[in-house]
Tab-separated table of C-alpha atoms in Angstrom:
chain	number	residue	atom	x	y	z
T	1	MET	CA	45.053	12.507	27.803
T	2	SER	CA	45.807	12.468	31.567
T	3	ARG	CA	49.355	11.803	32.634
T	4	PRO	CA	50.203	8.247	33.771
T	5	SER	CA	51.570	9.379	37.146
T	6	GLU	CA	48.253	11.042	37.943
T	7	ALA	CA	46.334	7.922	37.029
T	8	ALA	CA	48.543	5.790	39.266
T	9	GLN	CA	47.985	8.081	42.264
T	10	SER	CA	44.278	8.376	41.678
T	11	PRO	CA	42.384	7.105	44.746
T	12	ARG	CA	39.184	6.560	42.776
T	13	PRO	CA	38.256	2.942	42.088
T	14	SER	CA	38.141	2.104	38.436
T	15	PHE	CA	34.981	0.648	36.990
T	16	GLY	CA	36.195	-1.908	34.540
T	17	GLY	CA	39.041	0.195	33.236
T	18	ARG	CA	39.272	3.953	32.917
T	19	ILE	CA	36.739	5.770	30.806
T	20	ASN	CA	38.327	7.230	27.730
T	21	TRP	CA	36.694	10.667	27.545
T	22	PHE	CA	38.202	11.260	24.166
T	23	LYS	CA	36.858	8.118	22.525
T	24	TYR	CA	34.093	9.964	20.668
T	25	SER	CA	36.288	12.939	19.838
T	26	SER	CA	37.533	11.085	16.797
T	27	PRO	CA	35.329	11.686	13.757
T	28	GLN	CA	35.434	8.003	12.882
T	29	SER	CA	33.890	6.788	16.147
T	30	PHE	CA	31.516	9.762	16.456
T	31	PHE	CA	30.058	9.266	12.975
T	32	PRO	CA	28.037	6.078	13.731
T	33	LEU	CA	27.079	7.371	17.203
T	34	ALA	CA	25.594	10.528	15.666
T	35	GLY	CA	23.893	8.446	13.017
T	36	ALA	CA	22.246	6.276	15.661
T	37	ALA	CA	21.204	9.267	17.758
T	38	ILE	CA	19.610	11.350	14.975
T	39	PRO	CA	16.265	9.431	14.745
T	40	TRP	CA	15.795	9.663	18.518
T	41	PHE	CA	16.417	13.395	18.684
T	42	ALA	CA	14.296	13.987	15.586
T	43	ALA	CA	11.400	11.985	17.073
T	44	ALA	CA	11.708	13.838	20.380
T	45	ALA	CA	11.726	17.158	18.502
T	46	ALA	CA	8.551	16.256	16.607
T	47	LEU	CA	6.840	15.043	19.790
T	48	PHE	CA	7.717	18.112	21.862
T	49	CYS	CA	6.811	20.528	19.055
T	50	VAL	CA	3.390	18.909	18.442
T	51	ALA	CA	2.647	18.876	22.184
T	52	GLY	CA	3.954	22.419	22.551
T	53	LEU	CA	1.907	23.755	19.621
T	54	TYR	CA	-1.213	22.023	20.944
T	55	VAL	CA	-0.759	23.547	24.403
T	56	SER	CA	0.055	26.993	23.026
T	57	PHE	CA	-2.849	27.201	20.588
T	58	PHE	CA	-5.636	25.255	22.299
T	59	VAL	CA	-4.905	25.066	26.027
T	60	ALA	CA	-3.182	28.323	26.962
T	61	PRO	CA	-5.627	31.143	27.832
T	62	THR	CA	-5.939	34.380	25.872
T	63	ASP	CA	-3.743	37.165	27.226
T	64	GLN	CA	-5.581	39.912	29.049
T	65	GLN	CA	-3.616	42.806	27.525
T	66	GLN	CA	-2.329	41.511	24.227
T	67	GLY	CA	-5.206	39.280	23.103
T	68	GLU	CA	-4.450	36.428	20.728
T	69	ALA	CA	-1.398	38.140	19.205
T	70	TYR	CA	0.675	37.138	22.216
T	71	ARG	CA	0.654	33.489	21.053
T	72	ILE	CA	3.621	34.215	18.820
T	73	ILE	CA	5.817	34.164	21.927
T	74	PHE	CA	5.550	30.373	21.901
T	75	ILE	CA	7.787	30.469	18.820
T	76	HIS	CA	9.560	33.745	19.506
T	77	VAL	CA	10.901	33.217	23.019
T	78	PRO	CA	12.176	29.629	22.555
T	79	ALA	CA	13.827	30.681	19.257
T	80	ALA	CA	15.518	33.621	20.986
T	81	TRP	CA	16.700	31.339	23.798
T	82	MET	CA	18.078	28.849	21.314
T	83	SER	CA	19.815	31.571	19.280
T	84	MET	CA	21.855	32.566	22.331
T	85	PHE	CA	22.262	29.048	23.709
T	86	ILE	CA	23.528	27.653	20.407
T	87	TYR	CA	26.071	30.466	20.189
T	88	LEU	CA	27.364	29.537	23.644
T	89	VAL	CA	27.541	25.839	22.723
T	90	MET	CA	29.266	26.751	19.463
T	91	ALA	CA	31.780	28.934	21.325
T	92	PHE	CA	32.309	26.113	23.830
T	93	TRP	CA	33.199	23.655	21.069
T	94	ALA	CA	35.312	26.295	19.366
T	95	GLY	CA	37.241	26.836	22.600
T	96	ALA	CA	37.566	23.091	23.183
T	97	GLY	CA	38.937	22.735	19.667
T	98	LEU	CA	41.579	25.396	20.347
T	99	VAL	CA	42.556	23.895	23.710
T	100	PHE	CA	42.567	20.156	22.944
T	101	ASN	CA	43.280	20.487	19.230
T	102	THR	CA	40.541	17.976	18.416
T	103	ARG	CA	39.299	18.005	14.848
T	104	LEU	CA	35.717	17.099	15.693
T	105	SER	CA	35.219	20.191	17.891
T	106	GLY	CA	35.732	22.545	14.971
T	107	MET	CA	33.410	20.461	12.797
T	108	MET	CA	30.757	20.562	15.534
T	109	ALA	CA	31.060	24.349	15.838
T	110	SER	CA	30.652	24.879	12.105
T	111	ALA	CA	27.726	22.401	12.069
T	112	LEU	CA	25.944	24.411	14.775
T	113	ALA	CA	26.376	27.842	13.162
T	114	PRO	CA	23.646	27.591	10.459
T	115	THR	CA	21.079	26.304	12.981
T	116	GLY	CA	21.954	29.159	15.322
T	117	ALA	CA	21.626	31.676	12.496
T	118	LEU	CA	18.256	30.146	11.594
T	119	PHE	CA	16.906	30.553	15.134
T	120	THR	CA	18.245	34.108	15.349
T	121	PHE	CA	16.437	34.920	12.123
T	122	VAL	CA	13.233	33.234	13.354
T	123	ALA	CA	13.420	35.194	16.614
T	124	LEU	CA	13.846	38.488	14.725
T	125	TRP	CA	11.130	37.677	12.189
T	126	THR	CA	8.514	36.538	14.698
T	127	GLY	CA	9.458	39.560	16.809
T	128	ALA	CA	8.645	41.788	13.840
T	129	LEU	CA	5.313	40.012	13.308
T	130	TRP	CA	4.483	40.481	16.970
T	131	GLY	CA	5.721	44.069	17.058
T	132	LYS	CA	3.422	45.286	14.286
T	133	PRO	CA	0.097	44.704	16.135
T	134	THR	CA	1.505	45.356	19.618
T	135	TRP	CA	3.958	48.260	19.228
T	136	GLY	CA	2.649	49.445	15.858
T	137	ALA	CA	6.025	49.029	14.140
T	138	TRP	CA	7.815	46.135	12.471
T	139	TRP	CA	11.120	47.202	13.886
T	140	VAL	CA	12.364	49.589	16.549
T	141	TRP	CA	16.016	50.337	17.275
T	142	ASP	CA	15.760	48.973	20.749
T	143	ALA	CA	18.794	47.583	22.623
T	144	ARG	CA	17.607	43.990	22.606
T	145	LEU	CA	16.568	43.973	18.947
T	146	THR	CA	19.843	45.588	17.912
T	147	SER	CA	21.992	43.184	19.897
T	148	GLU	CA	20.053	40.203	18.523
T	149	LEU	CA	20.665	41.584	15.014
T	150	ILE	CA	24.371	41.795	15.834
T	151	LEU	CA	24.199	38.149	16.912
T	152	LEU	CA	22.865	37.303	13.452
T	153	PHE	CA	25.798	39.186	11.900
T	154	LEU	CA	28.209	37.306	14.156
T	155	TYR	CA	26.784	33.992	12.927
T	156	PHE	CA	27.152	35.209	9.326
T	157	GLY	CA	30.723	36.312	10.021
T	158	PHE	CA	31.545	32.912	11.507
T	159	ILE	CA	30.075	31.081	8.513
T	160	ALA	CA	31.777	33.420	6.029
T	161	LEU	CA	35.160	33.070	7.715
T	162	THR	CA	34.916	29.262	7.727
T	163	ALA	CA	33.929	29.292	4.066
T	164	ALA	CA	36.656	31.728	2.977
T	165	ILE	CA	39.670	29.771	4.253
T	166	ASP	CA	40.556	26.758	2.141
T	167	ASP	CA	42.503	24.764	4.701
T	168	PRO	CA	39.765	23.310	6.989
T	169	ARG	CA	41.991	23.121	10.074
T	170	ARG	CA	43.021	26.748	9.776
T	171	ALA	CA	39.423	27.714	8.993
T	172	ASP	CA	38.219	25.994	12.179
T	173	ARG	CA	40.837	27.636	14.357
T	174	ALA	CA	40.334	31.120	12.905
T	175	ALA	CA	36.535	30.839	13.188
T	176	ALA	CA	36.918	29.497	16.745
T	177	LEU	CA	38.857	32.584	17.783
T	178	PHE	CA	36.212	34.798	16.188
T	179	ALA	CA	33.418	32.891	17.965
T	180	LEU	CA	35.161	33.376	21.310
T	181	VAL	CA	35.595	37.117	20.696
T	182	GLY	CA	31.892	37.344	19.801
T	183	VAL	CA	30.749	35.644	23.032
T	184	ILE	CA	30.852	39.094	24.649
T	185	ASN	CA	27.590	39.881	22.839
T	186	ILE	CA	25.569	37.150	24.606
T	187	PRO	CA	25.408	38.759	28.078
T	188	ILE	CA	24.726	42.088	26.357
T	189	ILE	CA	21.627	40.616	24.666
T	190	TYR	CA	20.482	38.810	27.759
T	191	PHE	CA	20.783	41.733	30.149
T	192	SER	CA	19.901	44.477	27.648
T	193	VAL	CA	16.329	44.729	28.958
T	194	GLN	CA	17.669	45.256	32.482
T	195	TRP	CA	20.574	47.587	31.684
T	196	TRP	CA	18.669	49.888	29.357
T	197	ASN	CA	15.124	51.002	29.858
T	198	THR	CA	13.807	49.881	26.493
T	199	LEU	CA	10.608	49.085	24.678
T	200	HIS	CA	11.194	45.325	24.718
T	201	GLN	CA	9.607	43.814	27.799
T	202	GLY	CA	11.702	42.190	30.517
T	203	ALA	CA	12.142	38.447	30.919
T	204	SER	CA	8.924	36.642	31.863
T	205	VAL	CA	10.743	33.471	32.842
T	206	SER	CA	13.746	33.235	35.124
T	207	LEU	CA	15.506	30.513	37.062
T	208	THR	CA	15.227	32.335	40.364
T	209	ARG	CA	11.644	33.620	40.340
T	210	ALA	CA	8.266	32.048	39.684
T	211	PRO	CA	7.190	32.785	36.103
T	212	THR	CA	4.946	35.831	35.756
T	213	MET	CA	2.439	34.042	33.544
T	214	ALA	CA	-0.180	31.305	33.613
T	215	ALA	CA	1.144	27.790	34.186
T	216	THR	CA	-0.190	26.525	30.850
T	217	MET	CA	1.511	29.357	28.964
T	218	PHE	CA	4.749	28.505	30.729
T	219	ALA	CA	4.300	24.805	29.907
T	220	GLY	CA	3.738	25.610	26.233
T	221	MET	CA	6.865	27.701	26.113
T	222	ILE	CA	9.012	25.052	27.811
T	223	LEU	CA	7.655	22.321	25.516
T	224	MET	CA	8.460	24.412	22.449
T	225	ALA	CA	11.932	25.184	23.812
T	226	LEU	CA	12.574	21.462	24.360
T	227	GLY	CA	11.331	20.726	20.847
T	228	PHE	CA	13.633	23.370	19.350
T	229	TRP	CA	16.511	22.060	21.422
T	230	MET	CA	16.043	18.492	20.194
T	231	TYR	CA	15.675	19.789	16.635
T	232	SER	CA	18.943	21.700	16.948
T	233	ILE	CA	20.795	18.589	18.102
T	234	ALA	CA	19.343	16.479	15.299
T	235	ALA	CA	20.074	19.121	12.655
T	236	ALA	CA	23.608	19.691	13.936
T	237	PHE	CA	24.294	15.934	13.938
T	238	ILE	CA	23.063	15.542	10.361
T	239	ARG	CA	25.242	18.467	9.306
T	240	VAL	CA	28.289	17.274	11.231
T	241	ARG	CA	28.008	13.866	9.565
T	242	CYS	CA	28.150	15.557	6.159
T	243	ILE	CA	31.153	17.629	7.245
T	244	ILE	CA	32.918	14.509	8.556
T	245	LEU	CA	32.366	12.651	5.287
T	246	GLU	CA	33.562	15.630	3.286
T	247	ARG	CA	36.732	16.199	5.296
T	248	GLU	CA	37.650	12.550	5.805
T	249	ARG	CA	36.880	11.593	2.220
T	250	ASN	CA	40.422	10.308	1.658
T	251	THR	CA	40.386	7.852	4.565
T	252	GLU	CA	39.888	4.099	4.494
T	253	TRP	CA	36.769	4.017	6.648
T	254	VAL	CA	34.885	6.600	4.588
T	255	ALA	CA	35.698	4.664	1.417
T	256	GLU	CA	34.363	1.526	3.084
T	257	TYR	CA	31.255	3.356	4.311
T	258	MET	CA	30.549	4.681	0.848
T	259	ARG	CA	30.881	1.165	-0.604
T	260	GLU	CA	28.357	-0.097	1.944
T	261	GLN	CA	25.950	2.685	1.027
T	262	ARG	CA	25.838	1.672	-2.643
M	1	MET	CA	59.829	46.096	26.731
M	2	PHE	CA	59.488	49.764	25.804
M	3	LYS	CA	62.411	49.342	23.441
M	4	VAL	CA	60.429	46.751	21.472
M	5	LEU	CA	57.424	49.058	21.352
M	6	ARG	CA	59.585	51.991	20.235
M	7	VAL	CA	61.291	49.976	17.515
M	8	VAL	CA	58.013	48.553	16.141
M	9	ILE	CA	56.242	51.914	16.201
M	10	GLY	CA	59.219	53.686	14.609
M	11	ARG	CA	59.520	51.074	11.877
M	12	ASP	CA	55.822	51.106	11.012
M	13	LEU	CA	55.660	54.897	11.001
M	14	LEU	CA	58.675	55.037	8.689
M	15	LEU	CA	57.070	52.511	6.348
M	16	SER	CA	53.825	54.496	6.209
M	17	MET	CA	55.759	57.696	5.541
M	18	ARG	CA	57.272	55.976	2.506
M	19	ARG	CA	53.761	55.198	1.260
M	20	ARG	CA	52.028	58.471	1.960
M	21	ALA	CA	49.411	57.934	-0.760
M	22	ASP	CA	47.845	55.004	1.158
M	23	VAL	CA	47.373	57.148	4.247
M	24	ALA	CA	45.950	60.015	2.206
M	25	ASN	CA	43.479	57.728	0.411
M	26	ALA	CA	41.685	56.721	3.603
M	27	LEU	CA	41.437	60.383	4.629
M	28	LEU	CA	40.061	61.406	1.248
M	29	PHE	CA	37.513	58.618	1.548
M	30	PHE	CA	36.463	59.985	4.948
M	31	ILE	CA	36.007	63.509	3.558
M	32	LEU	CA	34.150	62.276	0.484
M	33	VAL	CA	31.698	60.040	2.358
M	34	ALA	CA	30.876	62.763	4.879
M	35	SER	CA	30.432	65.322	2.079
M	36	LEU	CA	28.065	63.069	0.140
M	37	PHE	CA	25.410	63.187	2.850
M	38	PRO	CA	24.469	66.879	2.526
M	39	LEU	CA	24.182	66.275	-1.216
M	40	GLY	CA	22.038	63.192	-0.657
M	41	VAL	CA	19.643	64.398	2.047
M	42	GLY	CA	19.506	68.058	1.046
M	43	PRO	CA	21.083	71.178	2.626
M	44	GLU	CA	18.443	71.698	5.335
M	45	PRO	CA	20.558	73.018	8.320
M	46	ASN	CA	18.411	71.520	11.102
M	47	LEU	CA	18.395	68.096	9.519
M	48	LEU	CA	22.150	68.244	8.903
M	49	ARG	CA	22.790	69.245	12.503
M	50	THR	CA	20.739	66.240	13.681
M	51	ILE	CA	22.485	63.662	11.513
M	52	ALA	CA	26.006	65.135	11.795
M	53	PRO	CA	27.299	63.037	14.741
M	54	GLY	CA	26.122	59.787	13.177
M	55	VAL	CA	27.350	60.630	9.680
M	56	ILE	CA	30.805	61.729	10.809
M	57	TRP	CA	31.187	58.747	13.116
M	58	VAL	CA	30.077	56.247	10.472
M	59	ALA	CA	32.403	57.837	7.905
M	60	ALA	CA	35.306	57.699	10.379
M	61	LEU	CA	34.474	54.080	11.197
M	62	LEU	CA	34.422	53.076	7.521
M	63	ALA	CA	37.645	54.951	6.795
M	64	SER	CA	39.439	53.317	9.712
M	65	MET	CA	38.111	49.931	8.576
M	66	LEU	CA	39.394	50.482	5.035
M	67	ALA	CA	42.836	51.141	6.443
M	68	LEU	CA	42.883	47.853	8.400
M	69	GLY	CA	44.131	45.868	5.434
M	70	ARG	CA	47.453	47.717	5.630
M	71	MET	CA	48.143	46.681	9.195
M	72	PHE	CA	49.670	43.257	8.561
M	73	ALA	CA	49.361	42.687	4.815
M	74	ALA	CA	52.723	44.141	3.709
M	75	ASP	CA	54.614	42.356	6.491
M	76	TYR	CA	52.816	39.142	5.636
M	77	ALA	CA	53.738	39.468	1.950
M	78	ASP	CA	57.459	40.079	2.501
M	79	GLY	CA	57.870	37.595	5.361
M	80	ALA	CA	58.640	40.159	8.063
M	81	LEU	CA	55.629	38.937	10.023
M	82	GLU	CA	57.101	35.444	10.358
M	83	GLN	CA	60.259	36.986	11.781
M	84	MET	CA	58.091	38.825	14.325
M	85	LEU	CA	56.431	35.562	15.331
M	86	LEU	CA	59.855	34.035	15.897
M	87	ALA	CA	61.200	37.054	17.779
M	88	SER	CA	61.946	36.724	21.486
M	89	ALA	CA	59.676	39.676	22.292
M	90	PRO	CA	56.058	38.718	23.064
M	91	LEU	CA	53.901	38.851	19.958
M	92	GLY	CA	51.142	40.693	21.824
M	93	LEU	CA	53.552	43.544	22.496
M	94	ILE	CA	54.519	43.757	18.833
M	95	VAL	CA	50.817	43.856	17.930
M	96	ILE	CA	50.316	46.728	20.408
M	97	GLY	CA	53.170	48.593	18.736
M	98	LYS	CA	51.723	48.011	15.281
M	99	ALA	CA	48.271	49.093	16.468
M	100	VAL	CA	49.676	52.314	17.959
M	101	ALA	CA	51.558	53.115	14.750
M	102	HIS	CA	48.474	52.291	12.702
M	103	TRP	CA	46.311	54.561	14.823
M	104	LEU	CA	48.826	57.412	14.503
M	105	VAL	CA	48.557	57.338	10.710
M	106	SER	CA	44.848	56.422	10.363
M	107	GLY	CA	42.944	57.372	13.540
M	108	LEU	CA	44.714	60.566	14.547
M	109	PRO	CA	44.283	62.348	11.166
M	110	LEU	CA	40.579	61.404	11.182
M	111	MET	CA	40.239	62.927	14.616
M	112	LEU	CA	41.940	66.151	13.503
M	113	LEU	CA	39.902	66.412	10.297
M	114	ALA	CA	36.534	65.695	11.919
M	115	PRO	CA	35.924	69.216	13.336
M	116	VAL	CA	36.420	70.728	9.877
M	117	LEU	CA	33.806	68.369	8.470
M	118	ALA	CA	31.516	69.039	11.436
M	119	LEU	CA	31.583	72.755	10.518
M	120	GLN	CA	30.054	71.810	7.167
M	121	PHE	CA	27.197	70.325	9.178
M	122	ASP	CA	26.892	73.422	11.375
M	123	LEU	CA	27.542	71.639	14.685
M	124	PRO	CA	27.852	73.960	17.733
M	125	ILE	CA	31.375	74.542	19.119
M	126	ASP	CA	30.786	72.537	22.343
M	127	ALA	CA	29.726	69.545	20.302
M	128	LEU	CA	32.862	69.927	18.151
M	129	LEU	CA	35.089	69.476	21.188
M	130	VAL	CA	33.103	66.435	22.327
M	131	LEU	CA	33.295	65.012	18.816
M	132	VAL	CA	37.089	65.257	18.899
M	133	ALA	CA	37.185	63.757	22.401
M	134	SER	CA	34.891	60.868	21.460
M	135	LEU	CA	36.941	60.139	18.335
M	136	ALA	CA	40.149	60.337	20.382
M	137	LEU	CA	38.776	57.675	22.729
M	138	GLY	CA	36.868	55.675	20.113
M	139	THR	CA	39.193	55.315	17.130
M	140	PRO	CA	41.955	53.521	19.125
M	141	SER	CA	39.310	50.943	20.139
M	142	LEU	CA	38.366	50.564	16.466
M	143	THR	CA	41.999	49.968	15.524
M	144	LEU	CA	42.466	47.435	18.339
M	145	ILE	CA	39.309	45.448	17.529
M	146	GLY	CA	40.086	45.714	13.846
M	147	SER	CA	43.535	44.220	14.384
M	148	ILE	CA	41.826	40.926	15.322
M	149	GLY	CA	39.805	40.923	12.109
M	150	ALA	CA	42.822	41.909	10.001
M	151	ALA	CA	44.911	39.125	11.562
M	152	LEU	CA	42.208	36.486	11.059
M	153	THR	CA	41.754	37.265	7.361
M	154	LEU	CA	45.448	37.450	6.420
M	155	GLY	CA	46.071	35.900	3.034
M	156	VAL	CA	42.411	34.917	2.575
M	157	ARG	CA	40.768	35.621	-0.762
M	158	GLY	CA	38.314	38.530	-0.644
M	159	SER	CA	39.768	39.520	2.700
M	160	GLY	CA	38.618	43.150	2.489
M	161	VAL	CA	34.898	42.400	2.507
M	162	LEU	CA	35.377	39.547	4.961
M	163	THR	CA	37.208	41.818	7.422
M	164	SER	CA	34.306	44.256	7.353
M	165	LEU	CA	31.833	41.428	7.936
M	166	LEU	CA	33.795	40.273	10.980
M	167	VAL	CA	34.673	43.642	12.431
M	168	LEU	CA	31.608	45.839	11.891
M	169	PRO	CA	29.335	43.990	14.388
M	170	LEU	CA	32.034	44.416	17.023
M	171	TYR	CA	32.317	48.146	16.218
M	172	VAL	CA	28.673	48.810	17.113
M	173	PRO	CA	29.156	49.652	20.831
M	174	VAL	CA	31.845	52.242	20.013
M	175	LEU	CA	29.641	53.791	17.352
M	176	ILE	CA	26.631	54.002	19.688
M	177	LEU	CA	28.622	55.505	22.561
M	178	GLY	CA	30.501	57.941	20.314
M	179	THR	CA	27.453	59.328	18.532
M	180	SER	CA	25.373	59.534	21.709
M	181	ALA	CA	28.162	61.563	23.359
M	182	VAL	CA	28.090	64.114	20.525
M	183	ASP	CA	24.281	64.078	20.496
M	184	ALA	CA	24.231	64.758	24.216
M	185	ALA	CA	26.669	67.665	23.806
M	186	ALA	CA	24.614	69.157	20.975
M	187	GLY	CA	21.507	68.823	23.147
M	188	GLY	CA	23.221	70.485	26.106
M	189	VAL	CA	23.200	67.391	28.346
M	190	THR	CA	26.208	66.140	30.326
M	191	VAL	CA	28.503	63.908	28.271
M	192	GLN	CA	30.654	62.488	31.047
M	193	ALA	CA	28.933	59.090	31.213
M	194	HIS	CA	29.357	58.420	27.479
M	195	LEU	CA	33.018	59.412	27.496
M	196	LEU	CA	33.706	57.293	30.585
M	197	LEU	CA	32.079	54.270	28.941
M	198	LEU	CA	34.166	54.883	25.806
M	199	THR	CA	37.274	54.994	28.002
M	200	ALA	CA	36.247	51.743	29.691
M	201	PHE	CA	35.766	50.141	26.294
M	202	LEU	CA	39.188	51.365	25.184
M	203	ILE	CA	40.866	49.937	28.284
M	204	PHE	CA	39.059	46.634	27.810
M	205	ALA	CA	40.007	46.464	24.121
M	206	GLY	CA	43.588	47.485	24.897
M	207	ALA	CA	43.916	44.732	27.478
M	208	PHE	CA	42.484	41.870	25.412
M	209	ALA	CA	42.508	42.668	21.705
M	210	PRO	CA	46.318	42.537	21.185
M	211	TRP	CA	46.502	39.025	22.630
M	212	ALA	CA	43.545	37.838	20.566
M	213	ALA	CA	45.157	39.383	17.480
M	214	ALA	CA	48.446	37.675	18.338
M	215	ALA	CA	46.647	34.312	18.610
M	216	ALA	CA	44.947	35.027	15.276
M	217	LEU	CA	48.323	35.775	13.661
M	218	ARG	CA	49.680	32.464	14.917
M	219	ILE	CA	46.660	30.673	13.412
M	220	SER	CA	47.022	32.524	10.103
M	221	LEU	CA	50.729	31.747	9.756
M	222	ASP	CA	50.451	28.178	10.989
């Protein structure tokens, strides 16, 4: 996509021809790449989740204040991280789709939305299960819980908007704009425990400080987060392959692919 | 620039004056919803006084959301919207004009009616003034955010429910700030912080929402 004059002036040496950054932005070339990558990501997800569950249930020590009930954070915290992270990735692809007008970006965004909604729901549900023994209530109208609930509604809105518009290109662009407007909620969720003095505890893990928990607990959480991350990629790739086949069903290569499958 | 705004606002106001029933319907809805609550929860004065800010704000929010469909739908149906997209004036400016006109016929009457409803709930006089102030600052934000949702769902089947699904999550901050301002006034605490935050939200929405709505209109009419 870069202009020829720029390429001619470029002082950088070329390594066997210029890399075409947009090669895999075409659904046709991305389809087999995703297909080849899915087993690897799925295997990594299974591996990390098994290791993470082992560490969190058998290795990590019992919490001094919260007893055994705290172990739900090994699902809860990584799911909450993923719910926000997937929204950012989704908004990134949505924005890229609006800027570069690439079809695959919109497909990727709509493939990510259900996984993001799933993790948001898991985070809310496990939070409720943890809240009952610890706070004595399934749900409190706390800033972080409320903003996470709004995130779930934003995912639903995105999915509903994509589903309601018949023309897929228009659906992608409209949903992309909505996703970008909704991004404002992510910092609100993340910083809600700092901005408002609420019941939900502050972050136990941060990039700038040492974690305020035992090393094995931290390891369990990171392993689970990696497992969820790999799962999200695998699930999104499977879904995006379905979307590609559905939208490109009138093309030559899909017809050929379907013949091979029989 | 101001000529464009004046022309758009004047035109939209004239059109709404020709269809007075539509404007009245949203107001009647507001009155009805707010009046249902005392019937539903019982006429206990203390309870009513506690729930009044929330009930009136939610009713105002729903009424202003119901009115959103009118913002672009008629222009979309008769093709005037396409002419606006082709006009030399920036589309964002036209959207601002339409939002102002829309607020004048949907938000402003809500704001003026709210104190009357609040009397039914036995709110103290100080809280009444804060309620009007919070609605004056909050309902324009609702209209501005709603314009994005209305533009995105133009010509989509089942657009009414879809608009509410898109817009209601984004309305939450305004609702929280508005009701907590009235709550604070009723409790005798200073309300300045809430009203300042509402103002900040309004400025933020006024700066960004019209351009997002303009982009959404371009997508919808592509």
